[in-house]
Amino acid sequence: MTQPSPRPNAATDFIRDRIAADLASGKHSTVITRFPPEPNGYLHLGHAKSIFLNFGLAEEFGGRCHLRFDDTNPETEDPEYVESIQRDVRWLGCDWGDHLYFASDYFERLYELAEELIKAGKAYVDSSSEEEIRALRGTVTEPGRPSPYRDRSVEENLDLFRRMRAGEFPEGSHVLRAKIDLAAKNMKMRDPLLYRIRKRPHYRTGDTWCVYPFYDYTHCLSDAFEGITHSICTLEFENNRELYDWVIDNLREHLPARPEQIEFARLDLSYTVMSKRKLLQLVQEGIVAGWDDPRMPTLSGLRRRGVTPDALRTFCERIGVAKTNSTVDVQLFEHCVRDDLNHRAPRVMAVLDPLKVVITNYPEDRSEELDASYWPHDVPREGSRKVPFSRELFIERDDFREDPPKKYKRLAPGREVRLRYGYFIVCDEVIKDEAGRVVELRCTYDPATRGGAAPDGRSPKATLHWVSAAHAIDVEVRLYDRLFRAEVPGADGRDYHEDLNPDSLVVVRAKAEPSLATAGPGEHFQFERQGYFFADPVDTSPGAPVFNRTIGLRDSWAKRSQPKGSRPAAPSRPRREAPTGRSSAPRSRDDYLAGLPPAARERFLAFEARGLPWGDARTLATEPALADLFAEATRHHDDPRAVANWVVNDVARALKTRSELPFGGEALAELVELVATNRLSTKLARRVFEEMLASGERPAAIVERKGWRQLTDPAELRPLVEAVLAADPERVADYRGGKEKLLGYFLGQVMQRSGGQADPKTARELLRSALAEERGEAR
RNA sequence: UGGCGGAUCGUCUAAUGGUAGGACGGCGGACUCUGGAUCCGCUAGUCUAGGUUCGAAUCCUAGUCCGCCAGCCA
């Protein structure tokens, strides 16, 4: 289990690190994770991140991942969602094997444990109203107060709870609460609710139950039942972890395992909404055509749009896993989609906005078939089709300009362009209707350029896609774009509806090459020079394909020609405030002193009088434990500054994770003395300090036992320096070339080779002069 | 105002006291029968202020900003 990852090059993250550590330390011998959706909506891109994380972890560490439906709320859950969720998880390529679970299957067991809690005096039935409970809970700054029912007897609680289950009481009349602490700083710990009465049929258990457990009670126990080792959830559950642990700890004797919760940042995407509530609204308000509308970030929507599971997986791997709240740029997602489709979508031609072209020197009754590869030269796949060519064609209206702007490379009067896989044509004449709109182009072709190459070697700057008018088929094409035009829909207090992109769907009748007539549902194509398209899996019928635009091609021309037009980058998210320097100005020593009560002021001044900088003095004046240690240590080693450095920095740190030190001031003084007398470098001394923390042993004894000493003799150090420089001629050259920062790197290497024992000051001088010599020799 | 998290190029993410790196984006160039792809180059960052250290994104102190928590939702 020390080499668990089959993806040695894959990025690691804090969760993988932690699991690897748990395995290495023997805390766990296997990894069992779970993906726990509530069946009250469709899965979206954010869930994909969680799914790939949980299933990926299981696979990498040789464990398993469960699919568990967290179905404890009969009001919102529905079998339709259970179906769609399983379909989506499977579609992503994740396999839960036999490990499909439902929290609702645990209802009996959960109920029994709730009785155990009651019997242990750790839960009670509260008969307060919802409003009363809310009022008694207090606020984030004020403690809550106990309900009058908090001290009911175990017998009464048991009786009441059983009768709740039996259906004797109406909804809202009683709840079961954990008896923890109404004054807890963490609101989640103020006697959280465990069970409520709901007289609704549950989609799986029917009328069997009229009490339903809450998430905080159900989730942790479900994890424990299933032997989950690492229960991974999103950041907003950080506050719930304390309760998670409380429930587990208080029922530990009844449980087979002790899972632990780890939180990571959920995925947010720019130009997208991802909350279930908003997604449900979009569906219910008819803003989109359903959960699987291709504009939706739901997995079913993405699937229907033509995004593949591979693309999603790559995306999820690229965004990483961390604890920072973040919003990923949708362009990274779009990049992953294009990158995936580039290698799987055959190239075809379709004209979305047709402009008629007549080749005047091409015989009216003639047509011919041209060879056209499905793949560009840089995609190593085989296959081609024939495309018909004739006198009348369609090209893209946008590929012609009567008055071409600078850098416009496409067709214009008198200009020659290449028709993809066809001939070169020159535009001779522009025909317009009464309104002045261009309706037809009359061109001539060069018969010698068949297939796209000219015998004289000339090459037009542009190559256009086209279709033969007589042979083209009409197809419906749905041009999807981002659903929102604001980077953060609903930012700055707006209603997110205001940020809806009115052009998120444009349906056109397009002219497509005849080969597309047989396109089957679910096939991917690239319409050359336009984008990636997907034959709609629902609306495509034999001979009549309907295409969804998955994503447009990158378009550097569009970018150049309309840099700030079509896609108004409306209100962005609030930028981080630039530091004004004024508001963040730290308090000065004098300000601090002025605000101090007399006693503290006296202590502070006394520390300053012993030569300590005011920051150290402040720390010692506020922390009695540190002050005591400082006092005792300075009695044994009278160097207040040196002692204070240790106390204020290293001891303060140590005290963050433990309540007391296994050694006293005398031992600390001994350590400081070891440094002062040059027997230890600070680096070594820190290691000794760690040992002291772990064992309580005296520093001198540790040094003795480990055989640590500082290497100060240049004669001892020189071979190390030489070895380091010899091992890395390239960096030495860089250093010679002026990259003097490398000195720190070399010193690091020397320190490492010496096991931390080199005296860094001496080593640095040695390094410096050795590198200077090198420079001399090189001349 | 309380508790818990968090802060590294525009965005996402590495660096676990020892060269601040990658990706996306942007800009420029090469190449091209897709203004695609590919390739090359450039751009740009450690929240602030002090301190510890030979050396700090990383450790200490103080501050700033952001997120989450007061559902009988999950």
PDB file of C-alpha atoms in Angstrom, chain A residues 233-378:
ATOM      1  CA  CYS A 233     -18.001  16.415   1.096  1.00  0.00           C
ATOM      2  CA  THR A 234     -17.985  20.073   0.193  1.00  0.00           C
ATOM      3  CA  LEU A 235     -16.810  23.032   2.235  1.00  0.00           C
ATOM      4  CA  GLU A 236     -20.210  24.193   3.461  1.00  0.00           C
ATOM      5  CA  PHE A 237     -20.300  21.107   5.694  1.00  0.00           C
ATOM      6  CA  GLU A 238     -17.216  22.125   7.658  1.00  0.00           C
ATOM      7  CA  ASN A 239     -19.389  23.265  10.550  1.00  0.00           C
ATOM      8  CA  ASN A 240     -21.225  19.969  10.463  1.00  0.00           C
ATOM      9  CA  ARG A 241     -18.090  17.936  11.063  1.00  0.00           C
ATOM     10  CA  GLU A 242     -18.179  18.500  14.806  1.00  0.00           C
ATOM     11  CA  LEU A 243     -21.698  17.106  14.900  1.00  0.00           C
ATOM     12  CA  TYR A 244     -20.732  14.260  12.583  1.00  0.00           C
ATOM     13  CA  ASP A 245     -18.070  13.275  15.080  1.00  0.00           C
ATOM     14  CA  TRP A 246     -20.382  13.763  18.038  1.00  0.00           C
ATOM     15  CA  VAL A 247     -22.962  11.341  16.698  1.00  0.00           C
ATOM     16  CA  ILE A 248     -20.333   8.760  15.819  1.00  0.00           C
ATOM     17  CA  ASP A 249     -18.553   9.092  19.146  1.00  0.00           C
ATOM     18  CA  ASN A 250     -21.726   8.825  21.172  1.00  0.00           C
ATOM     19  CA  LEU A 251     -22.854   5.729  19.360  1.00  0.00           C
ATOM     20  CA  ARG A 252     -19.402   4.270  18.860  1.00  0.00           C
ATOM     21  CA  GLU A 253     -20.081   1.024  20.675  1.00  0.00           C
ATOM     22  CA  HIS A 254     -22.911   0.226  18.278  1.00  0.00           C
ATOM     23  CA  LEU A 255     -20.933   0.978  15.133  1.00  0.00           C
ATOM     24  CA  PRO A 256     -18.548  -1.118  13.076  1.00  0.00           C
ATOM     25  CA  ALA A 257     -16.351   1.749  11.919  1.00  0.00           C
ATOM     26  CA  ARG A 258     -15.246   5.294  12.515  1.00  0.00           C
ATOM     27  CA  PRO A 259     -15.391   7.283   9.305  1.00  0.00           C
ATOM     28  CA  GLU A 260     -13.933  10.754   9.024  1.00  0.00           C
ATOM     29  CA  GLN A 261     -15.209  13.675   7.066  1.00  0.00           C
ATOM     30  CA  ILE A 262     -12.967  15.678   4.729  1.00  0.00           C
ATOM     31  CA  GLU A 263     -14.176  18.790   2.954  1.00  0.00           C
ATOM     32  CA  PHE A 264     -13.106  20.255  -0.377  1.00  0.00           C
ATOM     33  CA  ALA A 265     -14.246  23.214  -2.466  1.00  0.00           C
ATOM     34  CA  ARG A 266     -17.156  22.532  -4.739  1.00  0.00           C
ATOM     35  CA  LEU A 267     -16.949  23.491  -8.382  1.00  0.00           C
ATOM     36  CA  ASP A 268     -18.203  26.837  -9.557  1.00  0.00           C
ATOM     37  CA  LEU A 269     -18.016  27.839 -13.188  1.00  0.00           C
ATOM     38  CA  SER A 270     -18.136  31.312 -14.672  1.00  0.00           C
ATOM     39  CA  TYR A 271     -21.153  32.141 -16.863  1.00  0.00           C
ATOM     40  CA  THR A 272     -23.050  29.294 -15.232  1.00  0.00           C
ATOM     41  CA  VAL A 273     -25.397  28.647 -12.345  1.00  0.00           C
ATOM     42  CA  MET A 274     -24.884  25.406 -10.534  1.00  0.00           C
ATOM     43  CA  SER A 275     -27.238  25.357  -7.588  1.00  0.00           C
ATOM     44  CA  LYS A 276     -29.953  22.729  -7.630  1.00  0.00           C
ATOM     45  CA  ARG A 277     -32.509  25.341  -6.684  1.00  0.00           C
ATOM     46  CA  LYS A 278     -31.730  27.567  -9.673  1.00  0.00           C
ATOM     47  CA  LEU A 279     -31.476  24.639 -12.033  1.00  0.00           C
ATOM     48  CA  LEU A 280     -34.878  23.443 -10.890  1.00  0.00           C
ATOM     49  CA  GLN A 281     -36.263  26.936 -11.453  1.00  0.00           C
ATOM     50  CA  LEU A 282     -34.901  27.100 -14.981  1.00  0.00           C
ATOM     51  CA  VAL A 283     -36.718  23.871 -15.702  1.00  0.00           C
ATOM     52  CA  GLN A 284     -39.953  24.737 -13.931  1.00  0.00           C
ATOM     53  CA  GLU A 285     -40.165  28.242 -15.371  1.00  0.00           C
ATOM     54  CA  GLY A 286     -39.703  26.878 -18.843  1.00  0.00           C
ATOM     55  CA  ILE A 287     -36.585  28.935 -19.442  1.00  0.00           C
ATOM     56  CA  VAL A 288     -34.951  25.795 -20.726  1.00  0.00           C
ATOM     57  CA  ALA A 289     -36.592  22.794 -22.331  1.00  0.00           C
ATOM     58  CA  GLY A 290     -35.929  20.435 -19.436  1.00  0.00           C
ATOM     59  CA  TRP A 291     -33.202  18.973 -17.266  1.00  0.00           C
ATOM     60  CA  ASP A 292     -31.476  17.734 -20.383  1.00  0.00           C
ATOM     61  CA  ASP A 293     -31.617  20.987 -22.290  1.00  0.00           C
ATOM     62  CA  PRO A 294     -28.177  21.253 -23.887  1.00  0.00           C
ATOM     63  CA  ARG A 295     -27.652  24.643 -22.291  1.00  0.00           C
ATOM     64  CA  MET A 296     -27.936  23.165 -18.826  1.00  0.00           C
ATOM     65  CA  PRO A 297     -24.803  22.262 -16.860  1.00  0.00           C
ATOM     66  CA  THR A 298     -26.549  19.043 -15.889  1.00  0.00           C
ATOM     67  CA  LEU A 299     -24.843  15.846 -16.917  1.00  0.00           C
ATOM     68  CA  SER A 300     -27.864  14.959 -19.005  1.00  0.00           C
ATOM     69  CA  GLY A 301     -27.754  18.376 -20.648  1.00  0.00           C
ATOM     70  CA  LEU A 302     -24.056  18.122 -21.360  1.00  0.00           C
ATOM     71  CA  ARG A 303     -24.525  14.622 -22.718  1.00  0.00           C
ATOM     72  CA  ARG A 304     -27.246  15.808 -25.044  1.00  0.00           C
ATOM     73  CA  ARG A 305     -25.128  18.715 -26.139  1.00  0.00           C
ATOM     74  CA  GLY A 306     -22.379  16.346 -27.204  1.00  0.00           C
ATOM     75  CA  VAL A 307     -19.871  16.662 -24.368  1.00  0.00           C
ATOM     76  CA  THR A 308     -18.223  13.319 -23.677  1.00  0.00           C
ATOM     77  CA  PRO A 309     -17.403  11.719 -20.329  1.00  0.00           C
ATOM     78  CA  ASP A 310     -13.733  11.829 -21.306  1.00  0.00           C
ATOM     79  CA  ALA A 311     -13.887  15.578 -21.675  1.00  0.00           C
ATOM     80  CA  LEU A 312     -15.544  15.880 -18.269  1.00  0.00           C
ATOM     81  CA  ARG A 313     -12.962  13.659 -16.674  1.00  0.00           C
ATOM     82  CA  THR A 314     -10.087  15.628 -18.134  1.00  0.00           C
ATOM     83  CA  PHE A 315     -11.684  18.852 -17.006  1.00  0.00           C
ATOM     84  CA  CYS A 316     -12.180  17.579 -13.484  1.00  0.00           C
ATOM     85  CA  GLU A 317      -8.592  16.421 -13.325  1.00  0.00           C
ATOM     86  CA  ARG A 318      -7.334  19.756 -14.556  1.00  0.00           C
ATOM     87  CA  ILE A 319      -9.206  21.916 -12.071  1.00  0.00           C
ATOM     88  CA  GLY A 320      -7.702  20.091  -9.116  1.00  0.00           C
ATOM     89  CA  VAL A 321      -9.012  19.603  -5.610  1.00  0.00           C
ATOM     90  CA  ALA A 322      -8.377  22.187  -2.923  1.00  0.00           C
ATOM     91  CA  LYS A 323     -10.038  24.091  -0.100  1.00  0.00           C
ATOM     92  CA  THR A 324     -10.075  27.506  -1.721  1.00  0.00           C
ATOM     93  CA  ASN A 325     -13.469  28.793  -2.807  1.00  0.00           C
ATOM     94  CA  SER A 326     -13.003  29.287  -6.495  1.00  0.00           C
ATOM     95  CA  THR A 327     -14.774  29.895  -9.758  1.00  0.00           C
ATOM     96  CA  VAL A 328     -13.254  28.091 -12.689  1.00  0.00           C
ATOM     97  CA  ASP A 329     -13.121  29.965 -15.978  1.00  0.00           C
ATOM     98  CA  VAL A 330     -15.646  28.388 -18.337  1.00  0.00           C
ATOM     99  CA  GLN A 331     -13.026  28.736 -21.054  1.00  0.00           C
ATOM    100  CA  LEU A 332     -11.026  25.968 -19.454  1.00  0.00           C
ATOM    101  CA  PHE A 333     -14.057  23.743 -19.718  1.00  0.00           C
ATOM    102  CA  GLU A 334     -14.580  24.750 -23.330  1.00  0.00           C
ATOM    103  CA  HIS A 335     -10.955  24.015 -24.047  1.00  0.00           C
ATOM    104  CA  CYS A 336     -11.310  20.499 -22.668  1.00  0.00           C
ATOM    105  CA  VAL A 337     -14.410  19.892 -24.760  1.00  0.00           C
ATOM    106  CA  ARG A 338     -12.716  21.032 -27.978  1.00  0.00           C
ATOM    107  CA  ASP A 339      -9.573  19.136 -27.192  1.00  0.00           C
ATOM    108  CA  ASP A 340     -11.556  15.935 -26.745  1.00  0.00           C
ATOM    109  CA  LEU A 341     -13.702  16.373 -29.832  1.00  0.00           C
ATOM    110  CA  ASN A 342     -10.788  17.324 -32.049  1.00  0.00           C
ATOM    111  CA  HIS A 343      -9.692  13.706 -32.088  1.00  0.00           C
ATOM    112  CA  ARG A 344     -13.065  12.061 -32.342  1.00  0.00           C
ATOM    113  CA  ALA A 345     -15.197  14.234 -34.630  1.00  0.00           C
ATOM    114  CA  PRO A 346     -14.958  13.621 -38.384  1.00  0.00           C
ATOM    115  CA  ARG A 347     -14.896  16.778 -40.498  1.00  0.00           C
ATOM    116  CA  VAL A 348     -17.814  17.555 -42.756  1.00  0.00           C
ATOM    117  CA  MET A 349     -19.206  20.657 -44.438  1.00  0.00           C
ATOM    118  CA  ALA A 350     -22.412  22.476 -43.701  1.00  0.00           C
ATOM    119  CA  VAL A 351     -23.413  26.043 -44.457  1.00  0.00           C
ATOM    120  CA  LEU A 352     -25.373  27.661 -41.675  1.00  0.00           C
ATOM    121  CA  ASP A 353     -26.206  30.958 -43.353  1.00  0.00           C
ATOM    122  CA  PRO A 354     -26.201  30.237 -47.076  1.00  0.00           C
ATOM    123  CA  LEU A 355     -25.213  32.638 -49.855  1.00  0.00           C
ATOM    124  CA  LYS A 356     -25.702  31.385 -53.392  1.00  0.00           C
ATOM    125  CA  VAL A 357     -22.681  31.167 -55.685  1.00  0.00           C
ATOM    126  CA  VAL A 358     -22.987  30.461 -59.419  1.00  0.00           C
ATOM    127  CA  ILE A 359     -19.880  29.246 -61.198  1.00  0.00           C
ATOM    128  CA  THR A 360     -20.487  30.816 -64.572  1.00  0.00           C
ATOM    129  CA  ASN A 361     -17.879  28.843 -66.454  1.00  0.00           C
ATOM    130  CA  TYR A 362     -19.029  25.495 -65.076  1.00  0.00           C
ATOM    131  CA  PRO A 363     -21.491  23.617 -67.333  1.00  0.00           C
ATOM    132  CA  GLU A 364     -25.067  23.672 -66.127  1.00  0.00           C
ATOM    133  CA  ASP A 365     -25.707  19.975 -66.589  1.00  0.00           C
ATOM    134  CA  ARG A 366     -22.496  18.784 -65.052  1.00  0.00           C
ATOM    135  CA  SER A 367     -21.629  17.634 -61.568  1.00  0.00           C
ATOM    136  CA  GLU A 368     -18.732  15.683 -60.136  1.00  0.00           C
ATOM    137  CA  GLU A 369     -17.683  13.963 -56.955  1.00  0.00           C
ATOM    138  CA  LEU A 370     -14.724  15.222 -55.025  1.00  0.00           C
ATOM    139  CA  ASP A 371     -12.680  13.254 -52.536  1.00  0.00           C
ATOM    140  CA  ALA A 372     -12.825  14.732 -49.052  1.00  0.00           C
ATOM    141  CA  SER A 373     -11.008  13.313 -46.084  1.00  0.00           C
ATOM    142  CA  TYR A 374     -12.891  13.065 -42.828  1.00  0.00           C
ATOM    143  CA  TRP A 375      -9.750  13.972 -40.950  1.00  0.00           C
ATOM    144  CA  PRO A 376      -7.243  16.789 -41.107  1.00  0.00           C
ATOM    145  CA  HIS A 377      -3.571  15.996 -41.659  1.00  0.00           C
ATOM    146  CA  ASP A 378      -2.810  16.177 -37.942  1.00  0.00           C
TER     147      ASP A 378
END
